Amino acid sequence: MKKPAQKPADLSAKIAKNIRDAIISGALIVDERLPSEADLSEQFNVSRPTVREALKRLAAQSLIRTQRGATGGAFVNRISFQDAYSQQITTSTLLLSMNDVSFETACEARYTLERACAPLSAERRTADQIATMRTEIFRQSQPNLSDEAFCASDVAFHRALVDGAGNPVLSYQLAGAVEAMQPLMNMITFTTRSRAAIIDLHSKITDALEAQDADGVEAALTALEIYTQKLAADVFAKRVGRKPQ
Amino acid sequence: MKKPAQKPADLSAKIAKNIRDAIISGALIVDERLPSEADLSEQFNVSRPTVREALKRLAAQSLIRTQRGATGGAFVNRISFQDAYSQQITTSTLLLSMNDVSFETACEARYTLERACAPLSAERRTADQIATMRTEIFRQSQPNLSDEAFCASDVAFHRALVDGAGNPVLSYQLAGAVEAMQPLMNMITFTTRSRAAIIDLHSKITDALEAQDADGVEAALTALEIYTQKLAADVFAKRVGRKPQ
DNA sequence: GAGCATAAATTGTCTGACATTTGACTGCAA
DNA sequence: TTGCAGTCAAATGTCAGACAATTTATGCTC
């Protein structure tokens, strides 16, 4: 007996929620194999395509992975920091670009969070991280560097600073804040003069970090925030001047 | 002419990536309608179920929404802070529970980020937020409160503190850090004595915030972090004592 | 012109089939 | 017994076609 006229109301979303809750609650543990698609379609009394749509939703959140073949199937995925990074960056980037978040607000959030890392980084930074920062500073000083490349190097510099805190949870949380700012930063055209100012502040930050001077790092970060805000304000003022509407 | 033997290699993932990139790059703007599933299946030369799997992946990330009916279809979704919150909390919670992140590390990250908000909150907190915090403190002082309810109130208290900074980006970033801690916090059994100590510190925080004393807020938060870490250490010590392995 | 019935477009779901992949099994030979 | 090759089976990946449900637009009637 078939039931062709069931209750069409986003069944795949319901099934996805059901399985997701099982994973979050711990009823399904890491690396555990889910029933096969055929079994699931029987359990939930839906067709296999519907089950598959549900599984794809979960796969999009990195909650499961699938594997073909005889011993294949869907397995509960251990979410890696890398997975979480990239997801958060995607979400944060779109959130900023779609919601008319002002440069000012995003910039303030970013530097506020980054300053929070200063004490820990000053205490724990490794020689490798200092070296990375100095490498990026050198790269930033190359005159023929494009604005995009300059921004990318800037991100790498700040990530090294954050990673210096030696706390993966902190690094993860800040990855979104720092990287999501990049598209906004890319709107700024960096002149030779402004690059020099930024590089100078980057050097101050690195020096203070090497000297384990937390207050010095914070002060330089604050100066960098103020300078960045000023640059952005100039850009926007010019745009308004050129295009009143 | 059919091509039954194409190139089976996660077509739905490729299509999803294709559309996702178009959204991120701005080629598809908010509220723009995607082609119908039939059109997409023709464009990408795949079947409709495959297209649907791709769309469900995007829906799981809140990148699109779908609507049935004559003028229905898939539309680029404006990601709300609410959407971003819940996604980030899910990811952060699982990240912590699946990766053996120590209580110590997570707690340090959380309070580090929270302290970062202190200066801004001290400056901008509204009367409403102060009132919310005092309400939660009162709730926490009820003797018959369950541990879970106590933790939930704790989260609400700290969210009010963070929201006091008046920066939605900051609130969004910290939501993950604060809420993801809750399952870890729930492992702690709060005695009457420890609740009293926490409530006392919460009061100190609120008082300092009301007085716009940023240093006072930071100091109280640090004290709270130290006390929380001590509570957790005691719990773990007891467990090890009871269960040697 | 207003109201109602119908049509059309689109997503949601089902069914059945085939392709592909990959581990396991079986049987044979050394 | 061991090693190897071929076959098989289970599972996911994909396709095709169909029907159901929903929502809007259209046209017809009064």
XYZ file of C-alpha atoms (C1' of nucleotides) in Angstrom:
550
model
C 0.000 0.000 0.000
C 1.444 3.291 -1.103
C 0.932 6.704 0.371
C 1.589 9.049 -2.520
C -0.177 11.917 -0.820
C 1.838 12.153 2.359
C 2.801 15.466 3.889
C 5.092 17.430 1.638
C 6.771 19.809 3.991
C 10.486 19.744 3.498
C 10.990 16.191 4.570
C 14.691 16.316 3.785
C 15.105 19.206 6.205
C 13.327 17.274 8.930
C 15.411 14.191 8.373
C 18.581 16.256 8.339
C 17.569 17.882 11.619
C 16.814 14.489 13.100
C 20.243 13.115 12.262
C 21.982 16.361 13.186
C 20.399 16.290 16.631
C 21.533 12.698 17.055
C 25.088 13.747 16.289
C 25.030 16.783 18.557
C 23.495 14.847 21.425
C 26.136 12.200 21.104
C 23.744 9.414 20.117
C 25.894 9.045 17.022
C 29.585 9.146 17.760
C 32.515 10.092 15.575
C 33.312 7.673 12.752
C 30.132 5.748 13.381
C 28.483 4.554 10.215
C 24.952 5.659 9.492
C 22.499 3.148 8.039
C 22.610 2.894 4.274
C 20.477 5.229 2.227
C 18.097 2.374 1.498
C 17.746 1.606 5.207
C 17.223 5.243 6.084
C 14.590 5.657 3.416
C 12.767 2.723 4.954
C 13.154 3.972 8.531
C 11.881 7.437 7.727
C 9.383 6.128 5.201
C 10.615 8.348 2.391
C 12.338 7.763 -0.913
C 16.050 7.508 -1.396
C 16.428 10.862 -3.203
C 14.832 12.541 -0.202
C 17.245 10.804 2.131
C 20.097 11.827 -0.111
C 19.047 15.468 -0.005
C 19.106 15.259 3.767
C 22.555 13.705 3.768
C 23.866 16.362 1.406
C 22.675 19.026 3.816
C 24.690 17.392 6.561
C 27.684 16.978 4.286
C 27.561 20.701 3.535
C 28.076 21.330 7.249
C 30.904 18.795 7.412
C 28.852 16.733 9.830
C 29.166 13.580 7.746
C 31.363 12.250 4.992
C 30.383 9.622 2.451
C 32.365 6.844 0.924
C 31.526 4.627 -1.959
C 32.022 0.946 -2.328
C 31.311 -2.217 -0.410
C 32.145 -0.913 3.048
C 31.079 2.584 2.129
C 28.306 4.689 3.502
C 27.860 7.877 5.470
C 30.045 8.354 8.520
C 29.898 10.890 11.300
C 32.734 13.259 10.597
C 35.166 14.605 13.128
C 34.987 18.315 12.473
C 38.504 19.600 12.037
C 39.599 23.107 12.891
C 40.294 23.481 9.195
C 36.699 22.644 8.288
C 35.411 25.014 10.915
C 37.746 27.769 9.725
C 36.609 27.699 6.141
C 32.953 27.497 7.030
C 33.187 30.371 9.428
C 35.092 32.497 6.959
C 32.490 31.905 4.266
C 29.671 32.775 6.612
C 31.400 35.792 8.115
C 32.394 37.188 4.756
C 28.883 36.970 3.389
C 27.403 38.273 6.606
C 29.513 41.397 6.347
C 28.989 41.950 2.641
C 25.255 41.377 2.709
C 24.245 43.311 5.768
C 25.739 46.689 5.173
C 28.049 46.314 8.118
C 30.089 49.461 8.157
C 33.804 49.284 7.763
C 34.045 51.026 11.086
C 32.082 48.370 12.952
C 33.895 45.445 11.383
C 37.263 47.064 11.907
C 36.516 47.807 15.537
C 35.452 44.208 16.151
C 38.526 42.857 14.496
C 41.033 44.942 16.385
C 39.202 44.506 19.653
C 39.489 40.752 19.316
C 43.051 40.948 18.152
C 44.100 43.099 21.089
C 42.642 40.426 23.333
C 45.276 38.034 22.036
C 48.136 40.383 22.778
C 48.845 39.326 26.375
C 48.805 35.634 25.546
C 50.822 36.070 22.376
C 53.407 38.161 24.168
C 53.827 35.368 26.645
C 53.824 32.375 24.341
C 54.816 33.400 20.820
C 57.374 31.113 19.242
C 60.442 32.095 17.247
C 58.780 30.630 14.166
C 55.850 32.976 14.501
C 58.107 35.986 14.877
C 59.998 34.839 11.777
C 56.750 34.501 9.839
C 55.749 38.002 10.806
C 59.071 39.455 9.728
C 58.860 37.579 6.431
C 55.460 39.079 5.766
C 56.700 42.523 6.670
C 59.496 42.107 4.143
C 57.000 41.015 1.520
C 54.840 44.035 2.255
C 57.793 46.308 1.636
C 58.241 45.134 -1.959
C 57.273 48.128 -4.109
C 55.689 46.194 -6.969
C 53.235 44.369 -4.738
C 49.586 44.578 -5.776
C 47.004 45.812 -3.322
C 45.444 42.353 -3.156
C 48.776 40.730 -2.403
C 49.467 43.369 0.217
C 46.172 42.593 1.912
C 46.825 38.862 1.751
C 50.182 39.354 3.381
C 48.502 41.530 5.981
C 46.127 38.692 6.812
C 49.023 36.243 7.090
C 50.811 38.632 9.417
C 47.847 38.992 11.711
C 47.137 35.282 11.695
C 50.639 34.636 12.900
C 50.040 37.169 15.645
C 46.849 35.427 16.704
C 48.355 31.960 16.471
C 51.041 33.198 18.805
C 48.543 32.902 21.639
C 48.908 29.155 21.302
C 45.201 28.611 21.798
C 43.537 26.828 18.872
C 40.066 27.866 19.987
C 41.134 31.478 19.963
C 42.750 31.089 16.546
C 39.600 29.532 15.206
C 37.366 32.261 16.538
C 39.563 35.008 15.170
C 40.093 33.468 11.775
C 36.600 34.526 10.826
C 37.033 38.047 12.093
C 40.358 38.641 10.414
C 39.726 36.955 7.086
C 36.206 38.246 6.707
C 37.643 41.746 6.796
C 39.752 41.163 3.721
C 37.127 42.023 1.107
C 36.473 45.252 2.949
C 40.174 45.976 3.195
C 40.535 45.334 -0.517
C 38.428 48.383 -1.174
C 41.251 50.518 0.095
C 43.938 51.619 -2.298
C 47.224 51.682 -0.462
C 49.594 54.433 -1.409
C 53.327 54.136 -0.938
C 53.022 56.447 2.029
C 50.245 54.487 3.745
C 52.029 51.206 3.171
C 55.092 52.582 4.844
C 53.046 53.638 7.852
C 51.444 50.231 8.136
C 54.750 48.426 7.782
C 56.202 50.627 10.487
C 53.390 49.666 12.846
C 53.759 46.004 11.910
C 57.420 46.260 12.860
C 56.519 47.878 16.158
C 54.078 45.049 16.870
C 56.640 42.405 16.035
C 59.330 44.075 18.117
C 57.056 44.356 21.107
C 55.958 40.763 20.711
C 59.534 39.586 20.569
C 60.273 41.589 23.699
C 57.169 40.038 25.302
C 55.829 43.509 25.859
C 52.062 43.021 25.870
C 51.272 46.676 26.428
C 53.475 47.629 23.499
C 51.641 45.205 21.241
C 48.287 46.551 22.329
C 49.355 50.130 21.812
C 50.665 49.431 18.325
C 47.508 47.531 17.441
C 45.419 50.450 18.596
C 47.513 52.814 16.501
C 47.057 50.504 13.536
C 43.309 50.443 14.083
C 43.128 54.214 14.179
C 45.259 54.518 11.071
C 43.191 51.936 9.194
C 39.985 53.708 10.135
C 41.448 56.971 8.901
C 42.469 55.445 5.577
C 39.008 54.015 5.095
C 37.345 57.283 6.009
C 39.465 59.059 3.395
C 38.509 56.532 0.735
C 34.825 56.890 1.496
C 35.038 60.656 1.607
C 36.669 60.691 -1.815
C 34.000 58.390 -3.217
C 31.219 60.507 -1.906
C 32.955 63.514 -3.406
C 33.211 61.893 -6.801
C 29.819 60.273 -6.876
C 27.365 62.284 -4.835
C 24.656 59.712 -5.598
C 22.007 11.416 -27.586
C 22.602 10.319 -24.021
C 25.834 10.150 -22.141
C 25.176 7.562 -19.465
C 28.865 7.105 -18.759
C 29.859 10.640 -17.880
C 32.195 11.408 -15.030
C 30.740 10.432 -11.711
C 32.681 12.504 -9.255
C 30.418 14.324 -6.853
C 28.723 16.468 -9.419
C 26.397 17.976 -6.854
C 29.375 19.218 -4.860
C 30.877 20.812 -7.944
C 27.641 22.495 -8.869
C 27.174 23.721 -5.331
C 30.685 25.154 -5.336
C 30.029 26.802 -8.669
C 26.922 28.567 -7.420
C 28.471 29.351 -4.044
C 31.403 31.059 -5.729
C 28.990 33.073 -7.826
C 27.260 34.268 -4.677
C 30.480 35.077 -2.820
C 31.945 36.908 -5.785
C 28.818 38.979 -6.115
C 27.833 37.647 -9.531
C 24.569 36.676 -7.874
C 23.166 39.337 -5.640
C 20.819 39.129 -2.688
C 17.240 38.174 -3.501
C 18.188 37.339 -7.063
C 16.401 34.323 -8.406
C 18.423 31.383 -9.630
C 17.311 29.574 -12.777
C 14.748 26.853 -12.184
C 15.948 23.393 -11.341
C 15.073 22.273 -14.846
C 17.110 25.100 -16.358
C 20.048 24.408 -14.090
C 20.005 20.718 -14.913
C 20.182 21.665 -18.563
C 22.912 24.249 -18.063
C 25.128 21.907 -16.080
C 24.085 18.919 -18.158
C 23.021 16.859 -15.179
C 19.739 15.500 -13.911
C 17.340 17.368 -11.699
C 17.970 15.263 -8.570
C 21.639 16.123 -8.853
C 20.830 19.803 -9.114
C 18.556 19.486 -6.122
C 21.289 17.897 -4.032
C 23.487 20.851 -4.878
C 20.768 23.314 -3.912
C 20.177 21.538 -0.617
C 23.837 21.899 0.197
C 23.540 25.624 -0.301
C 20.308 25.757 1.677
C 22.074 24.055 4.579
C 24.464 27.000 4.666
C 21.610 29.489 4.471
C 22.986 30.730 1.169
C 19.691 30.242 -0.646
C 16.052 29.824 0.211
C 13.465 28.069 -1.932
C 9.875 28.861 -2.572
C 7.270 26.794 -4.303
C 4.701 27.889 -6.799
C 4.501 29.781 -10.047
C 6.880 32.593 -9.114
C 8.853 30.289 -6.846
C 12.388 29.115 -7.188
C 15.676 29.410 -5.392
C 16.704 32.864 -4.229
C 19.975 34.134 -2.903
C 19.431 34.575 0.781
C 20.523 37.529 2.863
C 22.368 35.837 5.695
C 21.031 37.205 8.942
C 23.055 37.501 12.108
C 20.603 34.986 13.549
C 21.419 32.418 10.855
C 25.114 32.996 11.340
C 24.772 32.662 15.119
C 23.102 29.289 15.050
C 25.440 27.885 12.446
C 28.477 29.032 14.315
C 27.204 27.668 17.594
C 26.545 24.260 16.063
C 29.990 24.153 14.508
C 31.783 25.456 17.585
C 29.987 23.081 19.916
C 30.846 20.046 17.835
C 34.375 21.272 17.280
C 34.957 21.412 21.022
C 33.243 18.139 21.845
C 34.893 16.156 19.057
C 38.451 17.356 19.312
C 39.272 16.831 22.939
C 39.696 20.529 23.491
C 40.518 20.877 27.140
C 38.239 22.819 29.393
C 41.207 24.997 30.207
C 41.829 25.997 26.603
C 38.198 26.697 25.815
C 37.723 28.642 29.023
C 40.817 30.736 28.390
C 39.632 31.580 24.883
C 36.210 32.515 26.090
C 37.309 34.843 28.858
C 40.042 36.353 26.738
C 37.479 37.334 24.143
C 35.035 38.499 26.738
C 37.558 40.737 28.420
C 38.169 42.317 25.041
C 34.597 43.570 25.122
C 34.942 45.153 28.522
C 36.192 48.591 27.443
C 33.524 48.984 24.787
C 30.770 47.658 27.006
C 31.775 49.943 29.834
C 31.457 52.853 27.487
C 28.263 51.955 25.679
C 26.157 49.589 27.778
C 22.517 50.544 27.937
C 20.264 50.580 30.972
C 18.360 47.673 29.458
C 21.447 45.541 29.358
C 22.275 46.328 32.967
C 18.714 45.410 33.887
C 18.978 42.114 32.010
C 22.154 41.273 33.849
C 20.620 42.013 37.239
C 17.587 39.919 36.343
C 19.812 36.992 35.501
C 21.762 37.444 38.707
C 18.513 37.293 40.640
C 17.515 34.143 38.783
C 20.852 32.573 39.596
C 20.287 33.220 43.273
C 17.139 31.092 43.393
C 18.060 28.064 45.518
C 15.956 25.507 43.636
C 17.525 26.241 40.273
C 18.878 23.249 38.366
C 22.476 23.221 37.202
C 21.347 23.397 33.589
C 19.136 26.398 34.263
C 21.969 28.038 36.170
C 24.268 27.588 33.188
C 21.646 28.893 30.795
C 21.208 31.979 32.915
C 24.969 32.343 33.001
C 25.038 32.350 29.214
C 22.286 34.959 29.090
C 24.210 37.124 31.540
C 27.382 37.001 29.512
C 25.553 37.611 26.262
C 24.122 40.771 27.699
C 27.617 41.796 28.692
C 28.911 41.192 25.189
C 25.946 42.881 23.550
C 26.741 45.888 25.683
C 29.626 46.643 23.350
C 27.021 47.658 20.792
C 28.910 45.991 17.994
C 26.911 43.285 16.203
C 30.003 41.798 14.608
C 31.562 41.399 18.005
C 28.375 39.876 19.411
C 28.262 37.437 16.546
C 31.852 36.363 16.955
C 31.483 35.844 20.663
C 28.189 34.009 20.512
C 30.024 30.947 19.337
C 32.656 31.159 22.011
C 30.223 31.673 24.880
C 27.507 29.250 23.860
C 29.848 26.518 22.723
C 31.215 26.449 26.252
C 27.868 25.538 27.736
C 28.108 21.756 27.295
C 31.498 21.877 28.979
C 30.150 24.063 31.769
C 27.277 21.645 32.268
C 29.749 19.047 33.425
C 30.332 21.090 36.529
C 28.114 20.554 39.516
C 27.590 23.863 41.229
C 27.388 23.772 44.970
C 25.586 26.426 46.949
C 28.944 27.841 47.912
C 30.299 28.045 44.366
C 27.076 29.581 43.099
C 27.354 32.277 45.717
C 30.907 33.039 44.634
C 29.907 33.268 40.991
C 26.913 35.462 41.739
C 29.144 37.741 43.752
C 31.494 38.136 40.809
C 28.584 38.677 38.460
C 27.427 41.481 40.722
C 30.886 42.998 40.728
C 30.928 42.893 36.933
C 27.544 44.530 36.688
C 28.419 47.209 39.201
C 31.636 48.049 37.395
C 29.829 48.113 34.080
C 27.199 50.444 35.438
C 29.946 52.692 36.781
C 31.638 52.506 33.372
C 34.714 51.166 35.053
C 36.383 49.078 32.350
C 39.288 48.004 34.516
C 36.885 46.821 37.180
C 35.013 44.724 34.653
C 38.205 43.184 33.376
C 39.447 42.410 36.859
C 36.187 40.747 37.844
C 36.145 38.742 34.624
C 39.661 37.554 35.313
C 38.668 36.550 38.822
C 35.700 34.678 37.387
C 37.937 32.882 34.918
C 40.312 31.805 37.628
C 37.468 30.634 39.819
C 35.849 28.705 36.953
C 39.120 27.025 36.098
C 39.523 26.047 39.751
C 36.019 24.580 39.908
C 36.667 22.553 36.764
C 40.025 21.345 38.048
C 38.354 20.127 41.232
C 35.705 18.270 39.259
C 38.291 16.562 37.110
C 40.461 15.711 40.090
C 37.507 14.068 41.795
C 36.695 12.083 38.676
C 40.214 10.839 38.318
C 40.123 9.861 41.958
C 36.963 7.858 41.496
C 37.878 6.351 38.150
C 41.623 5.834 37.965
C 41.429 5.150 34.215
C -15.036 45.827 -12.697
C -15.248 41.975 -9.321
C -15.042 37.369 -8.344
C -14.094 32.772 -9.368
C -12.358 28.906 -11.906
C -8.653 27.305 -14.601
C -4.010 27.019 -16.291
C 0.832 27.296 -15.852
C 5.155 27.249 -13.582
C 7.894 25.537 -10.052
C 9.435 22.943 -6.212
C 8.731 18.495 -3.512
C 8.492 13.615 -3.770
C 8.337 8.890 -5.577
C 9.747 4.913 -8.420
C 12.860 2.286 -10.873
C 16.854 1.763 -13.176
C 21.803 1.790 -14.304
C 26.813 3.186 -13.439
C 30.706 3.182 -10.481
C 33.472 2.016 -6.765
C 35.485 -0.869 -3.473
C 35.949 -4.464 -0.212
C 35.175 -9.399 0.372
C 34.824 -13.914 -1.227
C 36.001 -17.883 -3.935
C 38.632 -20.874 -6.456
C 42.743 -22.248 -8.545
C 47.542 -22.874 -8.860
C 52.170 -22.932 -6.948
C 48.985 -23.244 3.019
C 49.651 -19.169 0.577
C 49.170 -15.940 -3.112
C 46.741 -14.140 -6.803
C 43.213 -13.207 -9.904
C 38.534 -13.032 -11.057
C 33.981 -12.497 -9.559
C 30.425 -10.860 -6.613
C 27.873 -7.957 -3.663
C 26.898 -3.798 -1.303
C 26.763 0.865 -1.285
C 26.827 5.470 -3.201
C 26.331 8.424 -7.539
C 23.485 9.505 -11.373
C 19.707 9.491 -14.549
C 14.879 9.574 -16.456
C 10.157 10.154 -16.015
C 6.244 10.791 -13.485
C 2.965 12.744 -10.137
C 1.702 15.840 -6.068
C 1.425 20.289 -3.965
C 1.628 25.132 -4.062
C 1.353 29.586 -5.687
C 0.626 33.091 -9.071
C -1.263 34.705 -13.320
C -4.858 34.557 -16.618
C -9.193 34.525 -18.588
C -13.987 33.964 -18.285
C -18.438 34.952 -16.444
C -21.670 37.908 -14.437
